[in-house]
Coordinates of C-alpha atoms in Angstrom, one line a residue:
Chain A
X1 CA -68.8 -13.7 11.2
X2 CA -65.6 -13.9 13.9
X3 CA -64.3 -10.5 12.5
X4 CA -67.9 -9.4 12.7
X5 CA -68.3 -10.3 16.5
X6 CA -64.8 -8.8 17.2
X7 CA -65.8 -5.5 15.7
X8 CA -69.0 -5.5 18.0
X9 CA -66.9 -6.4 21.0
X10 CA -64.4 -3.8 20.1
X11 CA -67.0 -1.3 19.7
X12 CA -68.6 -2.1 23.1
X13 CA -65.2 -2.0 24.6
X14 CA -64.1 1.1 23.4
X15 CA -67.3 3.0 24.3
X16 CA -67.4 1.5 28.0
X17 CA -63.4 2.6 28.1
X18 CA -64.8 6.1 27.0
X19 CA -67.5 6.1 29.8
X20 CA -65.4 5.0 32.0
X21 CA -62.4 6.8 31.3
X22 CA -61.9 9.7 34.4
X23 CA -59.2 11.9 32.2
X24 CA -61.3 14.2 29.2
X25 CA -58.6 13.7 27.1
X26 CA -58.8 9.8 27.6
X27 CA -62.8 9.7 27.3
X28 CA -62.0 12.0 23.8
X29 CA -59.4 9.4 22.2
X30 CA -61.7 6.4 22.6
X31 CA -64.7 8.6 21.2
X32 CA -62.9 8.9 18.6
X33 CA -61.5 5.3 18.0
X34 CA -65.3 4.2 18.5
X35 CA -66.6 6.5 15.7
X36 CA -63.7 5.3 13.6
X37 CA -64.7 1.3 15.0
X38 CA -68.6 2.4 14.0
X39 CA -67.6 3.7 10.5
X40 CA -66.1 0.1 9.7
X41 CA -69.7 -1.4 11.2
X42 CA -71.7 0.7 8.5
X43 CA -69.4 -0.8 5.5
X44 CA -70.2 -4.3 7.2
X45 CA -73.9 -3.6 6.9
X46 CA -73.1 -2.4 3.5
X47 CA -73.9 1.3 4.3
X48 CA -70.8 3.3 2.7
X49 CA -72.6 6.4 2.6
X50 CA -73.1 6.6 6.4
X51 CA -69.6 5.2 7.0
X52 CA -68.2 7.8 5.1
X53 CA -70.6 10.4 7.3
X54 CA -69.9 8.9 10.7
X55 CA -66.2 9.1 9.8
X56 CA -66.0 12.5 8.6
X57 CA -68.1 14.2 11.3
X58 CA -68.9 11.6 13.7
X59 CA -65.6 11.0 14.6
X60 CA -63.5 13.6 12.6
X61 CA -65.5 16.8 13.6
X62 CA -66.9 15.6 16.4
X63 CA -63.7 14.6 17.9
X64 CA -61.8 18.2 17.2
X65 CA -64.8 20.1 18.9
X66 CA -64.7 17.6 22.0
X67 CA -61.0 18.1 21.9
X68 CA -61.4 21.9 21.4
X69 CA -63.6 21.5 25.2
X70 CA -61.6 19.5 26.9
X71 CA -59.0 22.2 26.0
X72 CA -60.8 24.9 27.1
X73 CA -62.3 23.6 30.6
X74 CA -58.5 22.6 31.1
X75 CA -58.6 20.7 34.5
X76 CA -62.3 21.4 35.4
X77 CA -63.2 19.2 32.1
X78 CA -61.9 15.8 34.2
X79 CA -64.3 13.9 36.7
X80 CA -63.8 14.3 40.0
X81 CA -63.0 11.6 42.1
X82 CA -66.6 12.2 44.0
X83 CA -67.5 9.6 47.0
X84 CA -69.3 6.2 45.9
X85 CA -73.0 6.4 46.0
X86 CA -74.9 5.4 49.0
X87 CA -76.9 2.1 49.6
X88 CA -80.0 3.8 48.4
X89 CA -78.7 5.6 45.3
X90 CA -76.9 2.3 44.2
X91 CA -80.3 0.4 44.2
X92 CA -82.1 3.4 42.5
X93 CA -79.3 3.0 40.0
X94 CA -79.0 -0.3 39.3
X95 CA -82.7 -0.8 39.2
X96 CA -82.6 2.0 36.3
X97 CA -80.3 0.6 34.0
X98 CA -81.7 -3.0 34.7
X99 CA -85.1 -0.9 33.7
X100 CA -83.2 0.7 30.4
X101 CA -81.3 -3.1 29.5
X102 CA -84.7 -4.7 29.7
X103 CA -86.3 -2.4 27.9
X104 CA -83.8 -2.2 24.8
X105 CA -83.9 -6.3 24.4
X106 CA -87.7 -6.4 24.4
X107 CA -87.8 -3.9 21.7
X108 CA -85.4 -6.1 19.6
X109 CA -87.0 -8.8 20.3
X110 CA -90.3 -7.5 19.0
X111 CA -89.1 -5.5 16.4
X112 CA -91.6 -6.7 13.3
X113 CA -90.9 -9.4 10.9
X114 CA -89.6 -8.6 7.8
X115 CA -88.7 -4.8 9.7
X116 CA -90.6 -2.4 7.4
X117 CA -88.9 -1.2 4.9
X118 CA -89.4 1.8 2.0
X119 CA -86.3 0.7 0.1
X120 CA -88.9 -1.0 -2.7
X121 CA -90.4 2.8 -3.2
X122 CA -87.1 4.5 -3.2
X123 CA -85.7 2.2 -6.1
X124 CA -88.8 2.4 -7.5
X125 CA -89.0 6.3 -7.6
X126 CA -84.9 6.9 -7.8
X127 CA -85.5 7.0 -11.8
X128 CA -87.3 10.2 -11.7
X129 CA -84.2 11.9 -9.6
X130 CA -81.9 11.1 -12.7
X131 CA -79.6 10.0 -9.4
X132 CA -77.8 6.9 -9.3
X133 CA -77.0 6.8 -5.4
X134 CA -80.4 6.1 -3.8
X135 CA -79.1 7.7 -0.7
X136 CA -78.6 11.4 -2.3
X137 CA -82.1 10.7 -3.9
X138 CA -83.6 10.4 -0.7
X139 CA -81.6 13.0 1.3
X140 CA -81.8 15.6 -1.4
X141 CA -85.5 14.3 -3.0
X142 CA -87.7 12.4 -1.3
X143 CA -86.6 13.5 2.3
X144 CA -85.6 17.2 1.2
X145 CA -87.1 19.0 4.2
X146 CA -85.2 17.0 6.3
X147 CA -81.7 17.5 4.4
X148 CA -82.7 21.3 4.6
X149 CA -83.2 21.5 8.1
X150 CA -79.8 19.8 8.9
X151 CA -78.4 22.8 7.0
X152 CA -80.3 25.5 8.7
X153 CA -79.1 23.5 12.3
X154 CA -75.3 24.2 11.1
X155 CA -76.4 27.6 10.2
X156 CA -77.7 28.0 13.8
X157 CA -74.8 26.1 15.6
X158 CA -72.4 29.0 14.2
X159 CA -75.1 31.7 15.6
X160 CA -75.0 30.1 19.1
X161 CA -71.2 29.9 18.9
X162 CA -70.5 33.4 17.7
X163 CA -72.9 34.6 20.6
X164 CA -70.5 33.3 23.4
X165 CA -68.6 35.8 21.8
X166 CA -66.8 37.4 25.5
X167 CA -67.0 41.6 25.3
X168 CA -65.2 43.7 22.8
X169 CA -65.5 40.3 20.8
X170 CA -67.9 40.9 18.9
X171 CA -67.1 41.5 15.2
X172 CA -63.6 40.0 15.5
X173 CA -61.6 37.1 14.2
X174 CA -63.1 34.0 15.5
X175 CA -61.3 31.5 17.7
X176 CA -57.7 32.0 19.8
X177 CA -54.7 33.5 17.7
X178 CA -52.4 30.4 16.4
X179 CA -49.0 30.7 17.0
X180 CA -47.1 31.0 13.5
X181 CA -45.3 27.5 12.9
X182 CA -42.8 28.5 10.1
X183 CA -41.2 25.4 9.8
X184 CA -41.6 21.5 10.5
X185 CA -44.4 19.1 10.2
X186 CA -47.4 20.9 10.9
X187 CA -46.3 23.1 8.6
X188 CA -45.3 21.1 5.7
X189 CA -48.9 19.3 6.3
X190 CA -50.9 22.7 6.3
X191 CA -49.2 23.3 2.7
X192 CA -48.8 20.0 1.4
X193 CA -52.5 18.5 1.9
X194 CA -55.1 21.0 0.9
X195 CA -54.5 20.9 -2.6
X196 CA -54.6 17.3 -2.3
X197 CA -58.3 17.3 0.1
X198 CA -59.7 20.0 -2.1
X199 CA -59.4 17.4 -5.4
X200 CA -60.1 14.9 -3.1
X201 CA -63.8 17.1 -1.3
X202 CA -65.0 18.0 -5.3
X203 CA -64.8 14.2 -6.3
X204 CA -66.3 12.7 -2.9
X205 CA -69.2 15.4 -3.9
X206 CA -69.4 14.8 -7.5
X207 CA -69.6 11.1 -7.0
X208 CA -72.2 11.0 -4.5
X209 CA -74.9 11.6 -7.2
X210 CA -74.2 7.9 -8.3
X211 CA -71.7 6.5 -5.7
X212 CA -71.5 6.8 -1.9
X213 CA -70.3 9.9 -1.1
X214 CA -72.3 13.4 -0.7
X215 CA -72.2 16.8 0.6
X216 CA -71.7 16.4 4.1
X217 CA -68.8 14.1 3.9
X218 CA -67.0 17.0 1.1
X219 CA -68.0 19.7 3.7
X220 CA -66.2 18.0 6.7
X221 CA -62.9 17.4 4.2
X222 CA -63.0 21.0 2.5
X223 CA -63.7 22.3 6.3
X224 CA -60.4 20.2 7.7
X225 CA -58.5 21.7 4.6
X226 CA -59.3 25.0 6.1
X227 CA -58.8 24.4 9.5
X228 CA -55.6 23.2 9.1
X229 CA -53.1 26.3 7.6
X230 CA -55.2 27.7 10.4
X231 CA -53.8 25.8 13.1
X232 CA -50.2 26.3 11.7
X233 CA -51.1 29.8 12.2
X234 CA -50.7 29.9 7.8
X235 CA -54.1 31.4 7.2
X236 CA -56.3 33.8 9.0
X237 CA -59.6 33.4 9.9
X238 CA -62.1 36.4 8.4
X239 CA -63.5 38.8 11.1
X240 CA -67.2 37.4 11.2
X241 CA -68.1 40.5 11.2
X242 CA -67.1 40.7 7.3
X243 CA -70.4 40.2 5.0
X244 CA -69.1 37.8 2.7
X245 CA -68.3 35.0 5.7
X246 CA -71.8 35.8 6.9
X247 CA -73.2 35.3 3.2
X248 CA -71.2 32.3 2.4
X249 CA -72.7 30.6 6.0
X250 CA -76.1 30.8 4.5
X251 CA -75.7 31.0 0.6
X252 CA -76.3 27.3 0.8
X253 CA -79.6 27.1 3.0
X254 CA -80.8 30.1 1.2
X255 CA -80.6 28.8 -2.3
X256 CA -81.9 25.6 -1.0
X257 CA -85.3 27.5 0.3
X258 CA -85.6 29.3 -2.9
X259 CA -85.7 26.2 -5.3
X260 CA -88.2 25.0 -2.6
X261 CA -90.1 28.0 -3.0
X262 CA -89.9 27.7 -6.3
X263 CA -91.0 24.6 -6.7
X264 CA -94.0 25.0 -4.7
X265 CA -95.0 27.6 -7.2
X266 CA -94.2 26.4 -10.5
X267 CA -95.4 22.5 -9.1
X268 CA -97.2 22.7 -6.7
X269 CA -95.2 21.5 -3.7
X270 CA -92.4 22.6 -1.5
X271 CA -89.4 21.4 -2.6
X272 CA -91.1 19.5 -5.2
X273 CA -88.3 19.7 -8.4
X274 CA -90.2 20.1 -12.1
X275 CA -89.6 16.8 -14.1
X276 CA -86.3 16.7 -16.2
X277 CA -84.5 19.5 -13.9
X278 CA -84.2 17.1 -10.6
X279 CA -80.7 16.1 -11.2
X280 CA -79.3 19.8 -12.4
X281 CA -81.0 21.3 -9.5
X282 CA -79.6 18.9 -6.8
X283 CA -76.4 19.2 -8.2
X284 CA -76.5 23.1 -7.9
X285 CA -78.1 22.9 -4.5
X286 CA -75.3 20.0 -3.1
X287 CA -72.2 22.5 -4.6
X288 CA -73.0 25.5 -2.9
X289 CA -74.3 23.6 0.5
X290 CA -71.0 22.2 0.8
X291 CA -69.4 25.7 0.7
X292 CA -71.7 26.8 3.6
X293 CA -71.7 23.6 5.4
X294 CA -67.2 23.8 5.0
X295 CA -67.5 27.1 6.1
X296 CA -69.7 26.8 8.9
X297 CA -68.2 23.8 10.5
X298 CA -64.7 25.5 10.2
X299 CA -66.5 28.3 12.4
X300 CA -67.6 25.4 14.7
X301 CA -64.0 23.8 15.6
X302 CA -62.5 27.9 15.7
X303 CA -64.9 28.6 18.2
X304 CA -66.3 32.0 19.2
X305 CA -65.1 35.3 18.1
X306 CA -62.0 36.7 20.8
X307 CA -61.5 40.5 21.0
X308 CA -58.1 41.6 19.1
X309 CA -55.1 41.6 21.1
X310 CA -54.0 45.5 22.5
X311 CA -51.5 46.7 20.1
Chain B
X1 CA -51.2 -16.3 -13.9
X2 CA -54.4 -15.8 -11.2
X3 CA -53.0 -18.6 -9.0
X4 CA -49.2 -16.5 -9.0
X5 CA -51.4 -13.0 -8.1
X6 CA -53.2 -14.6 -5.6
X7 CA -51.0 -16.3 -3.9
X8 CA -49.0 -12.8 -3.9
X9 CA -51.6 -11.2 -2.7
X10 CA -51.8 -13.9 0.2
X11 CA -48.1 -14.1 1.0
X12 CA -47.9 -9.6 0.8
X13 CA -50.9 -8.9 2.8
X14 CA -49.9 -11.9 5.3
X15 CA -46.8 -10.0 5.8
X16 CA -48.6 -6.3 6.3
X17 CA -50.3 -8.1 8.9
X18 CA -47.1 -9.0 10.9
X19 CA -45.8 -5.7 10.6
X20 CA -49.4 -4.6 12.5
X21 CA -49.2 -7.2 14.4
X22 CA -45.5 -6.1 15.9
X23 CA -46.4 -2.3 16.0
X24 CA -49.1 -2.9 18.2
X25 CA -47.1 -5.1 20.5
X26 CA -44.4 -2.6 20.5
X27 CA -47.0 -0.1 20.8
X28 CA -48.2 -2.1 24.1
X29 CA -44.8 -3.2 25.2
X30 CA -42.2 -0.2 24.7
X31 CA -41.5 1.5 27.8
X32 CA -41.1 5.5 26.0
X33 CA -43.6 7.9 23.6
X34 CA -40.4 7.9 21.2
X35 CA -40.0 3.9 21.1
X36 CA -43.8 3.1 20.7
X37 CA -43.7 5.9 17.8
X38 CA -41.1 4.2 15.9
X39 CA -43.2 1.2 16.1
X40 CA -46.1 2.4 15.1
X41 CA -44.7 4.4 12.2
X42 CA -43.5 0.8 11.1
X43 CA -47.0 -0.4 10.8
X44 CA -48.5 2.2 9.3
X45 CA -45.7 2.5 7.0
X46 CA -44.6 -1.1 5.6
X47 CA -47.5 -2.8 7.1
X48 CA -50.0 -0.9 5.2
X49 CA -47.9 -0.9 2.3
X50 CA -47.6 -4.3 2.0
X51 CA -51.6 -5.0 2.3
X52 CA -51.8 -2.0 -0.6
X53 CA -49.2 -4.3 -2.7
X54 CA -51.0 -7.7 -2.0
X55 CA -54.0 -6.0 -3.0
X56 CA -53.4 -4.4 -5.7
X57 CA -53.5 -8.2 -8.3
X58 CA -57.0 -8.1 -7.3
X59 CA -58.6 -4.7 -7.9
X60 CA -60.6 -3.9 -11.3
X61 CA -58.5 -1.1 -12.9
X62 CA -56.2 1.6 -12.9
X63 CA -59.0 4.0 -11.2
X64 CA -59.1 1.4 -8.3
X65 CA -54.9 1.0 -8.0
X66 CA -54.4 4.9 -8.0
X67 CA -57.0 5.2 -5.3
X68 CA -55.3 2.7 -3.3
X69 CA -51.3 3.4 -3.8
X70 CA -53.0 7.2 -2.7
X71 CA -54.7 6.2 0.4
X72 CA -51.2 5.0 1.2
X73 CA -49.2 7.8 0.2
X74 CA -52.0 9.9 2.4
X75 CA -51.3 7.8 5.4
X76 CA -47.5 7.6 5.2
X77 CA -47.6 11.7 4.7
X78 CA -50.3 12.4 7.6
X79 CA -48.1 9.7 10.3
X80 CA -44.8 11.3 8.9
X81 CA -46.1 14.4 10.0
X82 CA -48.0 13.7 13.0
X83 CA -45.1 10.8 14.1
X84 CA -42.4 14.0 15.3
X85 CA -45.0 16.4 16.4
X86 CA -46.1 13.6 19.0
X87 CA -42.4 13.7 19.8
X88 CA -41.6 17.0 20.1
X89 CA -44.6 17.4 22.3
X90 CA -43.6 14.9 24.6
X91 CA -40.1 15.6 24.8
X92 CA -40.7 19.3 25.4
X93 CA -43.2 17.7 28.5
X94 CA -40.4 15.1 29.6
X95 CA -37.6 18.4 29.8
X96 CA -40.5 20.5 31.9
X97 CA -40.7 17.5 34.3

């Protein structure tokens, strides 16, 4: 219970720091220290699956493309030290967030007793999944369609990142060239740990058909291994103009569409999986989405395409 | 023979915990990026460590050890790695200054 309330008051503490904070960089650091705090609130409330998720991309990813802004906006990403508010801006002000406060602890206080809950359903139905984890049942089962629009959204990030692409872009490597580092620590970690994440992706995958883990959580890993002999300048990134980055972007969204398809016609229902095959088909589905979801968010953190240097 | 591992257990994760404890004092404390380093490499390093060795009497199997004694092997190789790039950073900021 005490290390309970001083995780929640750590949380709260870190988040107003990163409010408050006037340097990017700053505000970025406690971002990531409260996604890391929130990920050890989820395996209090027993939720490992969304630990592991908040972790990977919540802080993890989240924080390397916050730290890949602050980077690029250089001084323009800190807040300026603008003139306190007036008299009548302070009142509008406080009265809103007196408004917002008063508003979130009525709806806790009303929230219904016992909160309604499908968990009885889920356990219920997980049997016919052949799944274990009754989080993958419902992310990759019962709430398919959602699962499969979270893909497409990655699939669309990439688009709206590779069209900021400046002129004489287009077509080229993504993201700024990294310097070679041939020898030292950043070096020794870009060939030392992606065997060792790659092992580590594949089981945190394979596992989550009965065990917390998952697809998104492998992606984020297998994505980092990537990134990594990138950013010691050991591995170059594909032009995105090649088909075969394109392809593996959507392979997994794609495939995921065309079981759904499928199902609708040989069941009746999109997305509907025929009795026996549930657990194959997920499986298949989940392996090749976490290539496309790795690729993708590597794409993400590299950034938009930059035109090849004059030789 | 479960009194002797928990009462290693106690005694080897007490101590990790005043290895934190230290790091983050010196962390708070030191006056230079290279000093807070060291300290914080020492928790990381023989703090976590020790928690991993008090804790390892208690877990079910060999899967569970393994998984362990590697999560401490990850984190001593990322903060060996990360530790001098921190310091090479700041020192090549500190000689542009």
């Amino acid at each position: 219970m005490i290390a309970d309330l001083l995780l929640a008051a750590a949380i709260a503490a870190v988040a107003t720091g990163s409010v408050l904070a006037r340097r990017a960089f700053t505000a970025v650091a406690l971002f990531i220290a409260y996604g890391l705090l929130l990920s050890l609130a989820w395996v209090r409330l027993a939720a490992p699956d969304v630990a592991m998720t908040e972790a990977a991309i919540g802080a993890g990813l989240s924080g390397v493309l916050l730290l890949g802004a602050v980077r690029r906006l250089g001084p323009h990403a800190d807040a300026p030290a603008n003139l306190p508010p007036g008299l009548l801006l302070t009142a509008l002000i406080g009265i809103g967030c007196a408004g917002v406060a008063a508003a979130l602890g009525a709806a806790i206080l009303w929230l219904p007793e016992p909160a309604p809950t499908l968990a009885p359903q889920v356990a219920a139905a997980l049997p016919t999944t052949g799944l274990g984890n009754a989080v993958t049942g419902v992310l990759m089962s019962f709430r398919g369609l959602d699962t499969l629009l979270e893909a497409a959204v990655v699939v669309l990030a990439v688009i709206a990142v590779w069209s900021l692409a400046p002129d004489g872009g287009w077509g080229s490597a993504p993201g700024a060239r990294q310097p070679v580092v041939g020898r030292g620590p950043l070096s020794l970690l870009a060939r030392m740990l992606p065997p060792i994440g790659i092992v580590v992706a594949a089981h945190i995958l394979w596992v989550g058909a009965d065990a917390p883990g998952g697809k998104f959580q492998a992606a984020a890993i297998l994505a980092a291994m990537w990134l990594l002999p990138w950013l010691a300048g050991l591995a170059t990134p594909p032009r995105i103009a090649a088909p075969w980055l394109r392809m593996a972007v959507v392979a997994g969204p794609v495939l995921f569409i065309v079981v759904g398809l499928a199902g609708a016609a040989v069941e009746g229902a999109f997305l509907a999986y025929p009795p026996g095959w549930a657990k194959p088909l997920i499986k298949s589905i989940e392996v090749v989405l976490t290539a496309s979801i790795a690729v993708a968010l590597a794409l993400l953190v590299m950034g938009p395409p930059e035109p090849d240097a004059p030789r | 023979m479960s009194l002797l591992a928990n009462g290693f257990t106690i005694v080897a994760v007490l101590a990790g915990l005043v290895f934190f404890v230290a790091g983050t004092a010196g962390l708070l404390r030191f006056p230079d990026t290279s000093s807070r380093l060291h300290a914080l490499t020492k928790a990381d390093h023989l703090g976590l460590g020790l928690i991993v060795l008090g804790l390892l009497p208690q877990v079910g199997g060999v899967g569970e050890a393994a998984r362990l004694l590697a999560i401490w092997a990850l984190v001593m190789l990322s903060s060996a790695a990360v530790g001098p790039m921190i310091a090479r950073l700041t020192r090549g900021q500190e000689g542009a200054e």
